[in-house]
């Protein structure tokens, strides 16, 4: 027996639905459905999608998590019958913000859809972040100054690519690269172009099919103080403009 077969059997029994009635809802025969439930046959994608829609639960959970251990009624429901994660609130009803520590950064790619993984993360609450679902991700590298490795970006969950605004910064979870923080632009070809604020790094494209999650920048948490050497590109631009102005003034005086 697989997790999937156990899940669909337990969900059906919990709802007090007969195999025949469920098979009818899926537009298949009872004999075909029984094979999925007893684990002797694997359900194709179109049937997986129908079952997920029938129970209003994500395919990820059906295939990878024992749903008996998941508080289904407390999960955050998104469009297309997808479910993101359990919502944990404080005594005032405010959402907690899960923190992805650096040591769990790599594991997030496989654990992002596992409620048990998410529930075991440390949590904080920020009073100015109320409308939406937020999560804190660790910064890695120097591609997005002034944010340094060790800092955290708190993102608001974005439900669809249509919400992405050109030129704004986002945390992306992608199948190939895991967690990345970049400035985004839509290219009109069902893909996103990812830009680094550090000009040393080249821009690149990611197909929509490769993107698992998108989180819009909400705020950042610095874990160490800034130093005078932490000049942002804007600061450098101002310095160069000042130098250019001073050179021009000197030339005018000498003329």
Coordinates of C-alpha atoms in Angstrom, one line a residue:
X1 CA 0.0 0.0 0.0
X2 CA 1.2 3.5 -0.8
X3 CA 0.6 6.8 1.0
X4 CA -1.7 7.8 -1.9
X5 CA -3.8 4.7 -1.7
X6 CA -4.1 5.0 2.1
X7 CA -5.0 8.6 1.8
X8 CA -7.8 8.2 -0.7
X9 CA -9.2 5.3 1.3
X10 CA -9.1 7.3 4.6
X11 CA -10.6 10.4 3.0
X12 CA -13.4 8.4 1.4
X13 CA -14.2 6.6 4.7
X14 CA -14.1 9.9 6.6
X15 CA -16.6 11.4 4.1
X16 CA -18.7 8.2 4.3
X17 CA -18.7 7.9 0.5
X18 CA -19.0 4.5 -1.3
X19 CA -16.4 3.4 -3.8
X20 CA -19.1 3.3 -6.4
X21 CA -20.3 6.9 -5.8
X22 CA -16.7 8.2 -5.8
X23 CA -15.9 6.3 -9.0
X24 CA -19.0 7.8 -10.6
X25 CA -17.9 11.3 -9.6
X26 CA -14.5 10.6 -11.2
X27 CA -16.2 9.3 -14.4
X28 CA -14.5 5.9 -14.1
X29 CA -15.7 2.4 -13.2
X30 CA -15.7 1.2 -9.6
X31 CA -13.3 -1.6 -10.6
X32 CA -10.8 0.9 -11.9
X33 CA -11.0 3.0 -8.8
X34 CA -10.6 0.0 -6.4
X35 CA -7.2 -0.6 -8.0
X36 CA -6.0 2.9 -7.0
X37 CA -7.3 2.4 -3.4
X38 CA -5.8 -1.0 -2.9
X39 CA -2.5 0.1 -4.5
X40 CA -2.4 -2.4 -7.4
X41 CA -2.5 0.4 -10.0
X42 CA -1.2 3.9 -10.1
X43 CA -3.6 6.7 -10.9
X44 CA -2.7 8.9 -14.0
X45 CA -2.4 12.6 -13.7
X46 CA -5.9 13.4 -14.9
X47 CA -7.4 11.1 -12.2
X48 CA -5.0 12.5 -9.5
X49 CA -6.3 16.0 -10.4
X50 CA -9.9 15.0 -10.2
X51 CA -9.4 13.3 -6.8
X52 CA -7.6 16.4 -5.5
X53 CA -10.4 18.7 -6.7
X54 CA -13.0 16.3 -5.3
X55 CA -11.5 16.5 -1.8
X56 CA -10.2 20.1 -2.1
X57 CA -6.7 19.0 -1.2
X58 CA -3.4 19.4 -3.1
X59 CA -1.8 16.6 -5.1
X60 CA 1.4 17.1 -3.1
X61 CA -0.4 16.2 0.1
X62 CA -2.2 13.2 -1.4
X63 CA 1.1 11.7 -2.6
X64 CA 3.5 12.5 0.2
X65 CA 1.8 13.1 3.5
X66 CA -0.4 11.0 5.8
X67 CA -3.5 13.1 5.7
X68 CA -4.8 11.6 9.0
X69 CA -2.0 13.7 10.7
X70 CA -2.9 16.9 8.9
X71 CA -5.6 19.4 10.1
X72 CA -7.3 19.7 6.7
X73 CA -9.9 22.2 7.8
X74 CA -7.2 24.5 9.1
X75 CA -5.1 24.6 5.9
X76 CA -4.7 27.8 3.8
X77 CA -6.8 27.1 0.7
X78 CA -5.6 28.7 -2.6
X79 CA -6.9 28.9 -6.1
X80 CA -7.2 25.8 -8.2
X81 CA -7.9 23.7 -5.1
X82 CA -4.2 24.0 -4.0
X83 CA -3.4 24.0 -0.3
X84 CA -0.3 25.8 0.9
X85 CA 0.3 25.0 4.5
X86 CA -1.3 25.0 8.0
X87 CA -2.1 28.4 9.4
X88 CA -0.8 29.0 12.9
X89 CA -2.2 32.0 14.8
X90 CA -1.5 33.6 18.1
X91 CA -4.0 34.5 20.8
X92 CA -5.0 37.7 18.9
X93 CA -5.6 35.8 15.6
X94 CA -2.6 37.1 13.9
X95 CA -0.7 34.8 11.6
X96 CA 2.7 33.6 12.7
X97 CA 5.6 33.9 10.3
X98 CA 7.7 30.7 9.8
X99 CA 11.4 31.2 9.6
X100 CA 13.5 29.1 7.3
X101 CA 16.9 28.8 9.0
X102 CA 20.0 28.6 6.9
X103 CA 20.5 25.0 7.9
X104 CA 17.0 24.1 6.5
X105 CA 17.4 26.2 3.3
X106 CA 18.3 23.1 1.2
X107 CA 15.6 21.0 2.8
X108 CA 12.8 23.5 2.0
X109 CA 12.7 22.4 -1.6
X110 CA 11.4 19.0 -0.5
X111 CA 9.6 20.1 2.6
X112 CA 7.7 23.2 1.5
X113 CA 4.5 21.2 0.9
X114 CA 4.9 19.0 4.1
X115 CA 2.8 20.4 6.9
X116 CA 4.9 18.6 9.5
X117 CA 8.1 20.3 8.1
X118 CA 6.5 23.7 8.2
X119 CA 5.0 23.3 11.7
X120 CA 8.4 22.4 13.2
X121 CA 9.9 25.7 12.0
X122 CA 10.5 28.5 14.5
X123 CA 8.0 31.3 14.3
X124 CA 7.7 35.1 14.9
X125 CA 4.9 37.6 14.6
X126 CA 5.3 41.2 13.2
X127 CA 2.4 43.5 14.1
X128 CA 2.7 45.5 10.8
X129 CA 2.3 42.4 8.6
X130 CA -1.3 41.2 8.9
X131 CA -3.0 40.9 5.5
X132 CA -1.7 37.8 3.8
X133 CA 0.5 34.8 4.5
X134 CA 4.2 35.6 5.3
X135 CA 7.4 33.6 5.6
X136 CA 11.0 34.5 6.3
X137 CA 13.8 33.3 4.0
X138 CA 17.6 33.4 4.6
X139 CA 19.7 35.5 2.2
X140 CA 22.6 33.7 0.5
X141 CA 25.4 35.5 -1.3
X142 CA 25.8 39.1 -2.4
X143 CA 23.7 39.3 -5.5
X144 CA 21.1 41.6 -3.9
X145 CA 22.8 44.4 -1.9
X146 CA 22.5 45.8 0.7
X147 CA 21.1 42.4 1.9
X148 CA 23.9 40.1 3.0
X149 CA 24.3 36.4 3.8
X150 CA 22.7 35.9 7.2
X151 CA 20.0 38.5 6.7
X152 CA 16.3 37.4 6.2
X153 CA 13.7 38.5 3.7
X154 CA 10.1 38.3 4.8
X155 CA 7.8 37.6 1.9
X156 CA 4.1 37.7 1.3
X157 CA 2.8 34.7 -0.6
X158 CA 1.8 35.3 -4.2
X159 CA -0.9 33.1 -5.6
X160 CA -0.3 33.5 -9.3
X161 CA 2.2 34.9 -11.8
X162 CA -0.4 37.6 -12.7
X163 CA 0.3 39.3 -9.4
X164 CA 4.0 39.7 -10.1
X165 CA 4.9 43.4 -10.8
X166 CA 7.8 44.2 -13.1
X167 CA 10.8 45.6 -11.3
X168 CA 9.8 44.4 -7.8
X169 CA 11.8 41.9 -5.7
X170 CA 10.6 38.4 -4.8
X171 CA 11.6 35.2 -3.2
X172 CA 11.2 32.3 -5.6
X173 CA 11.3 28.6 -4.9
X174 CA 12.3 26.8 -8.2
X175 CA 12.7 23.2 -9.0
X176 CA 16.3 23.5 -10.1
X177 CA 17.8 26.3 -7.8
X178 CA 15.7 26.1 -4.6
X179 CA 15.4 29.5 -2.9
X180 CA 16.4 32.6 -4.8
X181 CA 15.8 36.3 -4.1
X182 CA 15.7 38.5 -7.3
X183 CA 14.2 41.4 -9.0
X184 CA 11.6 40.1 -11.5
X185 CA 10.3 41.0 -15.0
X186 CA 7.7 39.1 -17.0
X187 CA 8.8 38.4 -20.6
X188 CA 5.4 37.6 -22.1
X189 CA 6.5 34.0 -22.8
X190 CA 5.1 32.3 -19.7
X191 CA 8.4 32.8 -17.9
X192 CA 10.1 35.3 -15.7
X193 CA 13.5 37.1 -16.1
X194 CA 15.5 37.2 -12.8
X195 CA 17.8 40.2 -12.3
X196 CA 20.4 40.8 -9.6
X197 CA 20.9 44.3 -8.2
X198 CA 24.6 43.5 -8.1
X199 CA 25.7 44.1 -11.8
X200 CA 28.3 41.4 -11.5
X201 CA 25.6 38.7 -11.8
X202 CA 23.9 38.1 -15.2
X203 CA 20.2 38.0 -15.5
X204 CA 18.5 34.7 -16.5
X205 CA 15.1 33.3 -17.3
X206 CA 13.0 30.8 -15.4
X207 CA 10.0 29.1 -17.0
X208 CA 6.7 29.3 -15.1
X209 CA 6.6 25.5 -15.0
X210 CA 9.8 25.5 -12.9
X211 CA 8.4 27.8 -10.2
X212 CA 6.9 26.2 -7.1
X213 CA 6.3 29.3 -5.0
X214 CA 6.6 33.1 -5.2
X215 CA 6.8 35.5 -2.2
X216 CA 6.7 39.2 -2.6
X217 CA 9.2 41.3 -0.5
X218 CA 7.4 42.6 2.6
X219 CA 10.4 43.6 4.8
X220 CA 13.9 42.5 5.7
X221 CA 15.6 41.5 8.9
X222 CA 19.2 42.5 9.3
X223 CA 21.2 40.2 11.6
X224 CA 24.3 42.5 11.8
X225 CA 24.9 46.2 11.6
X226 CA 25.8 48.0 8.4
X227 CA 29.3 49.4 8.0
X228 CA 30.6 52.4 6.0
X229 CA 31.7 50.0 3.3
X230 CA 28.2 48.9 2.7
X231 CA 27.6 51.2 -0.2
X232 CA 24.6 50.4 -2.3
X233 CA 24.5 51.0 -6.1
X234 CA 22.5 54.2 -5.4
X235 CA 25.2 55.4 -3.0
X236 CA 27.9 54.7 -5.5
X237 CA 26.0 56.5 -8.1
X238 CA 25.6 59.6 -5.9
X239 CA 29.4 59.5 -5.2
X240 CA 30.2 59.4 -8.9
X241 CA 27.7 62.3 -9.6
X242 CA 29.4 64.3 -6.9
X243 CA 32.8 63.7 -8.3
X244 CA 31.6 64.6 -11.8
X245 CA 30.1 67.8 -10.5
X246 CA 33.3 68.8 -8.6
X247 CA 35.4 68.1 -11.7
X248 CA 33.1 70.3 -13.8
X249 CA 33.3 73.1 -11.2
X250 CA 37.1 72.9 -11.2
X251 CA 37.2 73.1 -15.0
X252 CA 34.9 76.1 -15.0
X253 CA 37.2 77.9 -12.5
X254 CA 40.3 77.1 -14.7
X255 CA 38.6 78.3 -17.9

